[in-house]
mmCIF file of C-alpha atoms in Angstrom:
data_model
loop_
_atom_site.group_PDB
_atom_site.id
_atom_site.type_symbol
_atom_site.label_atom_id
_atom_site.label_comp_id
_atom_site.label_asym_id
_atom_site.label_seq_id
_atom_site.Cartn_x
_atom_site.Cartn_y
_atom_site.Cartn_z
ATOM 1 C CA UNK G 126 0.802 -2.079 -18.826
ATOM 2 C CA UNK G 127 -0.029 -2.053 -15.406
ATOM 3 C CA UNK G 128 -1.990 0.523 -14.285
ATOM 4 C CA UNK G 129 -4.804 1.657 -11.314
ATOM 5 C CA UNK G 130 -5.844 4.914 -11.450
ATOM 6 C CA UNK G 131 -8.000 7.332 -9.034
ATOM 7 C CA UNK G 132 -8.756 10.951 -8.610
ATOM 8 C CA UNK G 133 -6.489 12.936 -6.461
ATOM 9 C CA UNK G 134 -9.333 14.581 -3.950
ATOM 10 C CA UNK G 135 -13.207 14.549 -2.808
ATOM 11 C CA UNK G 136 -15.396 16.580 -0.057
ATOM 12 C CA UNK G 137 -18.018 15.213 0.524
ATOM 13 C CA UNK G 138 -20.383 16.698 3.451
ATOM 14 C CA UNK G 139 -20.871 15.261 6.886
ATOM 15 C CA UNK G 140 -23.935 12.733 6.673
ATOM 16 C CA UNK G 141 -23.743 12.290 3.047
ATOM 17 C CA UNK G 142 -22.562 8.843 1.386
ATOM 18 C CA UNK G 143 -19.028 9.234 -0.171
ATOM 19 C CA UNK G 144 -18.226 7.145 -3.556
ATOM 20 C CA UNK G 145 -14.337 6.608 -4.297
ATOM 21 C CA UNK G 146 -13.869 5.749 -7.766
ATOM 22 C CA UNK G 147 -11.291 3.255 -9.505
ATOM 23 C CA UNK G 148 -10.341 1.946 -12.696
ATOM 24 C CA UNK G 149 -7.575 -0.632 -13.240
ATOM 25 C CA UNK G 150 -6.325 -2.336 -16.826
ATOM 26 C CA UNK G 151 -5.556 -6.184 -15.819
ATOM 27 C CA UNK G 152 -8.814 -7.536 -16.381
ATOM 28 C CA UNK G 153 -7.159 -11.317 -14.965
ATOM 29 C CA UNK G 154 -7.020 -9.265 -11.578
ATOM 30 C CA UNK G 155 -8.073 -11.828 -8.828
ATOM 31 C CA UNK G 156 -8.386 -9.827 -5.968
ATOM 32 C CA UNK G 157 -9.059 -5.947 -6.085
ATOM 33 C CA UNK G 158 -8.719 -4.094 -2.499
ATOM 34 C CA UNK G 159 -9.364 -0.853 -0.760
ATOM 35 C CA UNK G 160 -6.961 0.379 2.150
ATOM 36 C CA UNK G 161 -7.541 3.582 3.865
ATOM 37 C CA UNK G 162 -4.616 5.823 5.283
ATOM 38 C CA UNK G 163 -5.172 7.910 8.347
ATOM 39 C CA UNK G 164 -2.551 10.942 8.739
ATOM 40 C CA UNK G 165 0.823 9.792 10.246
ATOM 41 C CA UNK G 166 -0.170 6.284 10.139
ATOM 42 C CA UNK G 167 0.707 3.477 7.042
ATOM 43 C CA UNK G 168 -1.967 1.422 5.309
ATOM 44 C CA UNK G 169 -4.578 -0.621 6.403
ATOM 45 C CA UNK G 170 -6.884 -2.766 4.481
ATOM 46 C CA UNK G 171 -10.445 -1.578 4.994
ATOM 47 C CA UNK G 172 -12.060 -3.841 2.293
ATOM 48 C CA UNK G 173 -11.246 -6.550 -0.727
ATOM 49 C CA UNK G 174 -13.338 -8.053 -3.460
ATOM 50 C CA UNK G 175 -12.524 -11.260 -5.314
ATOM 51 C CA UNK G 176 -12.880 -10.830 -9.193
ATOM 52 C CA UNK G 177 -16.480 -12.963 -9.858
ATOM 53 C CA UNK G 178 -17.968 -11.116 -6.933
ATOM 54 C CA UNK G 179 -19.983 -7.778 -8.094
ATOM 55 C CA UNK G 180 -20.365 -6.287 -4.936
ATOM 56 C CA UNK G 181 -19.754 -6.546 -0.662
ATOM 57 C CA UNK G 182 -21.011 -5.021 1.698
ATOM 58 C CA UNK G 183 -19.690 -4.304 5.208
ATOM 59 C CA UNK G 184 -21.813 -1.922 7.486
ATOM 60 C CA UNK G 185 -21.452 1.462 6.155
ATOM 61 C CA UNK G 186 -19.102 0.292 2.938
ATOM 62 C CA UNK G 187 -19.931 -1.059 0.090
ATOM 63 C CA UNK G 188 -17.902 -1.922 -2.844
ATOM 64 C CA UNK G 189 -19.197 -2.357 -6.366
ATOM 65 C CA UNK G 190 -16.968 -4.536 -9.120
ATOM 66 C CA UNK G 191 -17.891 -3.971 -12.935
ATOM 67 C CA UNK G 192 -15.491 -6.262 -14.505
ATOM 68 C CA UNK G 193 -16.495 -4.986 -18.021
ATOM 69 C CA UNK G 194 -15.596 -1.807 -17.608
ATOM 70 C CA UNK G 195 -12.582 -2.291 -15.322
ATOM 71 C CA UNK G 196 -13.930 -0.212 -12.638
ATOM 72 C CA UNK G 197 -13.877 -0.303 -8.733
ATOM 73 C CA UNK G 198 -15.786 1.931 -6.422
ATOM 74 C CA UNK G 199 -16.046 2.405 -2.650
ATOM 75 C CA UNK G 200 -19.512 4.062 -0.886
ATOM 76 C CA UNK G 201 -19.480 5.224 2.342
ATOM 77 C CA UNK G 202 -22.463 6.115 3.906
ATOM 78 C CA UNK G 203 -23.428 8.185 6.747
ATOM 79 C CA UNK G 204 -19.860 9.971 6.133
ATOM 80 C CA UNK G 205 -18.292 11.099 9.372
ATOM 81 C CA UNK G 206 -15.351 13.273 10.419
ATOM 82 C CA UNK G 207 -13.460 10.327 11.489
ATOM 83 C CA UNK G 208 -13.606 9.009 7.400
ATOM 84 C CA UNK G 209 -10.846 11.775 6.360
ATOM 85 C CA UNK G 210 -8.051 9.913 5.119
ATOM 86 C CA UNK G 211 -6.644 8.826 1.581
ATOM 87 C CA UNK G 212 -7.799 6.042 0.150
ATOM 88 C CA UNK G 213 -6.287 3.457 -1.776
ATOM 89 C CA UNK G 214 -7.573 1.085 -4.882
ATOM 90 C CA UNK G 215 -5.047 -1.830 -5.161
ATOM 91 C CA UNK G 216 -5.294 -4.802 -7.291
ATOM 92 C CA UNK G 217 -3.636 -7.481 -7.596
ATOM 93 C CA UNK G 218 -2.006 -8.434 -10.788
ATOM 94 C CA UNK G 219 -1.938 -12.053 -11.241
ATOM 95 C CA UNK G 220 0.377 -12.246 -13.746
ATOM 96 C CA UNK G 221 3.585 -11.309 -10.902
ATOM 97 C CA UNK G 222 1.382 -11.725 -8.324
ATOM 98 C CA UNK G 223 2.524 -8.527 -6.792
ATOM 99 C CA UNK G 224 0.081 -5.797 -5.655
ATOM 100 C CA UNK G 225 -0.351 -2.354 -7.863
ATOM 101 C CA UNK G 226 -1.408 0.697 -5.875
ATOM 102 C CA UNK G 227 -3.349 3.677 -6.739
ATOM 103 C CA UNK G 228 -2.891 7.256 -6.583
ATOM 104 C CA UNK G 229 -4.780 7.294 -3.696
ATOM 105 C CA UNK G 230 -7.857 9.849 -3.229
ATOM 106 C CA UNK G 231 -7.705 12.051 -0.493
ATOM 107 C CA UNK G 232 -11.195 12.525 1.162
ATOM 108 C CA UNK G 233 -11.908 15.431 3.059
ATOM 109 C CA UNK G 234 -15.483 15.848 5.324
ATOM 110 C CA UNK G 235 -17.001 19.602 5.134
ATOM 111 C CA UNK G 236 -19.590 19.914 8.089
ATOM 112 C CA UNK F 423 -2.814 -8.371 15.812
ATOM 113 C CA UNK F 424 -0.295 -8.659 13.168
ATOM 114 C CA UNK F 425 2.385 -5.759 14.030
ATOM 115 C CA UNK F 426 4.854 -4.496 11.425
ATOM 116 C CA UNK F 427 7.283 -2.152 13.072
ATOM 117 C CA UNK F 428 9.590 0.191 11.253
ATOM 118 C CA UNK F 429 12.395 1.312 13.751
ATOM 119 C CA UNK F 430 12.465 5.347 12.955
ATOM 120 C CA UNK F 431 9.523 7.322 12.068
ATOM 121 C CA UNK F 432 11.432 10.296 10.530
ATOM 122 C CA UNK F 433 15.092 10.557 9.766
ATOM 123 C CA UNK F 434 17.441 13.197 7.966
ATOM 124 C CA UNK F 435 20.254 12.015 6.029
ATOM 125 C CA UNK F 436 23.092 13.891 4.099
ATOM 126 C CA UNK F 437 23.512 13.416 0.267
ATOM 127 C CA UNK F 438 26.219 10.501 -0.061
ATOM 128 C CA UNK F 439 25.624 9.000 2.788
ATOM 129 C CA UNK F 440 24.721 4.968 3.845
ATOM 130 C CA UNK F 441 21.132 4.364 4.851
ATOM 131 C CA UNK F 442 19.850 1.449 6.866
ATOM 132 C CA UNK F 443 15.655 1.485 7.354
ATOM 133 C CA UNK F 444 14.768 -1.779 9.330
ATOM 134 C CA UNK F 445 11.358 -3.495 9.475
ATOM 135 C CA UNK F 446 9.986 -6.341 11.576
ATOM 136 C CA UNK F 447 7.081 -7.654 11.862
ATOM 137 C CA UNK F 448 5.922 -10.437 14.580
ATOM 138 C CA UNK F 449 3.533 -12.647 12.473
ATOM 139 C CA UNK F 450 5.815 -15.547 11.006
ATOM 140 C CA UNK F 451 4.545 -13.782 7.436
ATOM 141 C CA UNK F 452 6.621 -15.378 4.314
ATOM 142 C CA UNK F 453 6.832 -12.213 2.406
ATOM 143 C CA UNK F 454 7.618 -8.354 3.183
ATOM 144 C CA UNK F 455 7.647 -5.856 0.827
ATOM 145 C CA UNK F 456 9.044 -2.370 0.600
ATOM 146 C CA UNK F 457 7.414 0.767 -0.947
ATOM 147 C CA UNK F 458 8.026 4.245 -1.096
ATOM 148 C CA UNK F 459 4.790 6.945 -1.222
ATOM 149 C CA UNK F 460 5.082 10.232 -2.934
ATOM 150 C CA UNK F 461 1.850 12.573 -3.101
ATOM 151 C CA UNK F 462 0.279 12.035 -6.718
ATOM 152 C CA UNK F 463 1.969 8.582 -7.228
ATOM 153 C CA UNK F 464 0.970 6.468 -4.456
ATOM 154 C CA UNK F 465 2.898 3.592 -3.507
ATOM 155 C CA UNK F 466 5.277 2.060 -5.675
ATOM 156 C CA UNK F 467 7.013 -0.842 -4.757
ATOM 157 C CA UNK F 468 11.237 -1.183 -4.580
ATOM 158 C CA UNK F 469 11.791 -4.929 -3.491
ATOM 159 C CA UNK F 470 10.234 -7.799 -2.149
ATOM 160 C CA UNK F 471 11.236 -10.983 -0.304
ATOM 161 C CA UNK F 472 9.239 -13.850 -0.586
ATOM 162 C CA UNK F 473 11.811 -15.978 1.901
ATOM 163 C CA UNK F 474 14.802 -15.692 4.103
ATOM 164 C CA UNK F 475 17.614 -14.625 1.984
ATOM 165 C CA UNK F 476 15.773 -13.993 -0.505
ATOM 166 C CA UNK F 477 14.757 -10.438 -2.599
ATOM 167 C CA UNK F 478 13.287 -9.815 -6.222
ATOM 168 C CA UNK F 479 13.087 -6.188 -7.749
ATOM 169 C CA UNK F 480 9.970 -4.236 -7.488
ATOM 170 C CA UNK F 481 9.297 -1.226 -10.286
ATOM 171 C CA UNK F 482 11.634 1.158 -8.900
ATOM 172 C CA UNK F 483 15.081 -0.654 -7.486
ATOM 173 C CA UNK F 484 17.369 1.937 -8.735
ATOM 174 C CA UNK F 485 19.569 3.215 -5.982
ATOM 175 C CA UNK F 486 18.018 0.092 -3.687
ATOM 176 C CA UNK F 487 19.024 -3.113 -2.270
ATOM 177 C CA UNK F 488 17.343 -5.270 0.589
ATOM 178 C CA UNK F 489 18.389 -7.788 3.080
ATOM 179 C CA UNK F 490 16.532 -10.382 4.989
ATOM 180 C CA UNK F 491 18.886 -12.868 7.020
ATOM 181 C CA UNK F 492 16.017 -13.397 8.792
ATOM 182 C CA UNK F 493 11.981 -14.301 8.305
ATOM 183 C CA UNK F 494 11.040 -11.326 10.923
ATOM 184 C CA UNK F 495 13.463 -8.654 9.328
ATOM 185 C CA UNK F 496 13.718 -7.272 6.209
ATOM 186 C CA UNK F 497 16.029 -4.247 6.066
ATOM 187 C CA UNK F 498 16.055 -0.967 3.296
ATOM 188 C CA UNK F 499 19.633 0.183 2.115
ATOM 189 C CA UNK F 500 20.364 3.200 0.519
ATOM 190 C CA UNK F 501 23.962 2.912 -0.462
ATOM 191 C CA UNK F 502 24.740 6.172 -1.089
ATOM 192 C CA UNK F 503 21.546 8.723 -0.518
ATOM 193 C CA UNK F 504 20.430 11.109 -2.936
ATOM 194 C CA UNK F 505 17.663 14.306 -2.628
ATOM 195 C CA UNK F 506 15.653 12.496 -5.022
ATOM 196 C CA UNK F 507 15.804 9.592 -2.606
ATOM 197 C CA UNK F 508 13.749 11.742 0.105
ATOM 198 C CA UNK F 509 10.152 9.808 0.489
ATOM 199 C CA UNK F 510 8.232 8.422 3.022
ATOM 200 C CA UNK F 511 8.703 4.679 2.942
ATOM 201 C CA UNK F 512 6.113 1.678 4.046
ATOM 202 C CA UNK F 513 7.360 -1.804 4.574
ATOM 203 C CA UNK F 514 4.242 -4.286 4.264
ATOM 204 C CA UNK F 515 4.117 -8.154 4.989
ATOM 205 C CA UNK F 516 1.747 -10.817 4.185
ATOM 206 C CA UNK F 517 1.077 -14.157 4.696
ATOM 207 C CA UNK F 518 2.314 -15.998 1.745
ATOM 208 C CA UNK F 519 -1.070 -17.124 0.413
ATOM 209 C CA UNK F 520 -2.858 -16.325 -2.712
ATOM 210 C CA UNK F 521 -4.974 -13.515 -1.122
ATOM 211 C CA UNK F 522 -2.386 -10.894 -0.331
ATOM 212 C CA UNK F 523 -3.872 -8.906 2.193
ATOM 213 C CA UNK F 524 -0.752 -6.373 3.061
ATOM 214 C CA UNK F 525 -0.435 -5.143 6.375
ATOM 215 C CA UNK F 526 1.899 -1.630 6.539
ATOM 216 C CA UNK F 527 3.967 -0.430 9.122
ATOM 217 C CA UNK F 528 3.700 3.146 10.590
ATOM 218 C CA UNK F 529 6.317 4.685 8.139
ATOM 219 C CA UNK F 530 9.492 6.269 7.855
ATOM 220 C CA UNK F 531 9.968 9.829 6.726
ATOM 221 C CA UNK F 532 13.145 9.757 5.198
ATOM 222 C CA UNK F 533 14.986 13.638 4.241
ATOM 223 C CA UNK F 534 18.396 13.669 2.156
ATOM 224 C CA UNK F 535 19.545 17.231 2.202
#
């Protein structure tokens, strides 16, 4: 069935890259996404990848795609205090073309 | 900007009772979607709309129905609350194309004592 999973938390350190990892099961996913939630505040998209790319970059994120192995990641480099948030692996499922939602991993910055 | 609004950022209900959560958003976006967030599961979605006056069932409609008379405003009812029913809730919208880039509204943190 339709699934996207994620781990629950990370701490990273201040000035160290952060990786967010993702797996997901519908491997006719067209477009796999990353949205970041701030405290208080709803989603917003920081990122997307379209299936027969294997990785983007934008500044300090980059996302890798490994369609083999169903898995999605998200680096952040230079991690700063203003990266706390929970973040979000979505894909969506072509089949319904409706959007599945992860867990969401909550990423914490220790200084 | 695209701006999705949500008209109540917390509310507190009693058990039984009818809720209303409203959502508009100002983009002339075909569809709007409503989820509900609960700390381990994410988002899961309730209903969606791809047009006016019309609504399909997400994963978890139980307890759920949905109204949108109009493109801009796509409104939550609980017909009769329930504790289990206490969430915070996200309406999205998108454009209507095959990328479906969601953009979320602030929230509403709904309580049913």
């Amino acid at each position: 069935g339709e699934d996207v999973e994620q781990s629950l938390f990370l701490s990273v350190r201040e000035g160290d890259s952060s990786v967010i990892n993702c797996t997901y099961t519908d491997s006719s996913s067209t477009y796999l996404y990353w949205y970041k939630q701030e405290p208080g505040a709803g989603l917003q998209l920081l990122t997307y990848i379209f299936s027969n790319m294997d990785m983007k970059q934008d500044q300090r994120l980059t996302v890798l795609l490994n369609k083999k192995d169903k898995h999605l990641s998200l680096r952040i480099a230079d991690t700063q205090t203003g990266d706390s948030a929970i973040y979000f692996c979505a894909e969506m499922y072509s089949s319904a073309s409706k959007i599945i939602f992860g867990s969401g991993t909550r990423l914490s910055i220790r200084p | 900007d695209v701006k999705v609004t949500q008209s109540s950022r917390y509310l507190v209900k009693r058990t039984g009772e009818k809720v209303f959560l409203e959502c508009v958003q100002d983009m002339d976006h075909e569809n709007m979607f409503w989820y509900r967030q609960d700390p381990g599961l994410g988002l899961r979605l309730i209903y969606f709309s791809y047009d006016v006056k019309m609504k399909e069932k997400g994963d978890i409609p139980e307890g759920y129905s949905v109204s949108r008379e109009k493109k801009e405003r796509f409104s939550l009812i609980l017909e009769s609350a329930s504790t289990n029913q206490t969430s915070m809730y996200l309406c999205a919208s998108s454009l209507g194309m095959s990328n479906e880039k969601l953009f979320f509204g602030s929230g509403t943190q709904l309580s049913v004592l």
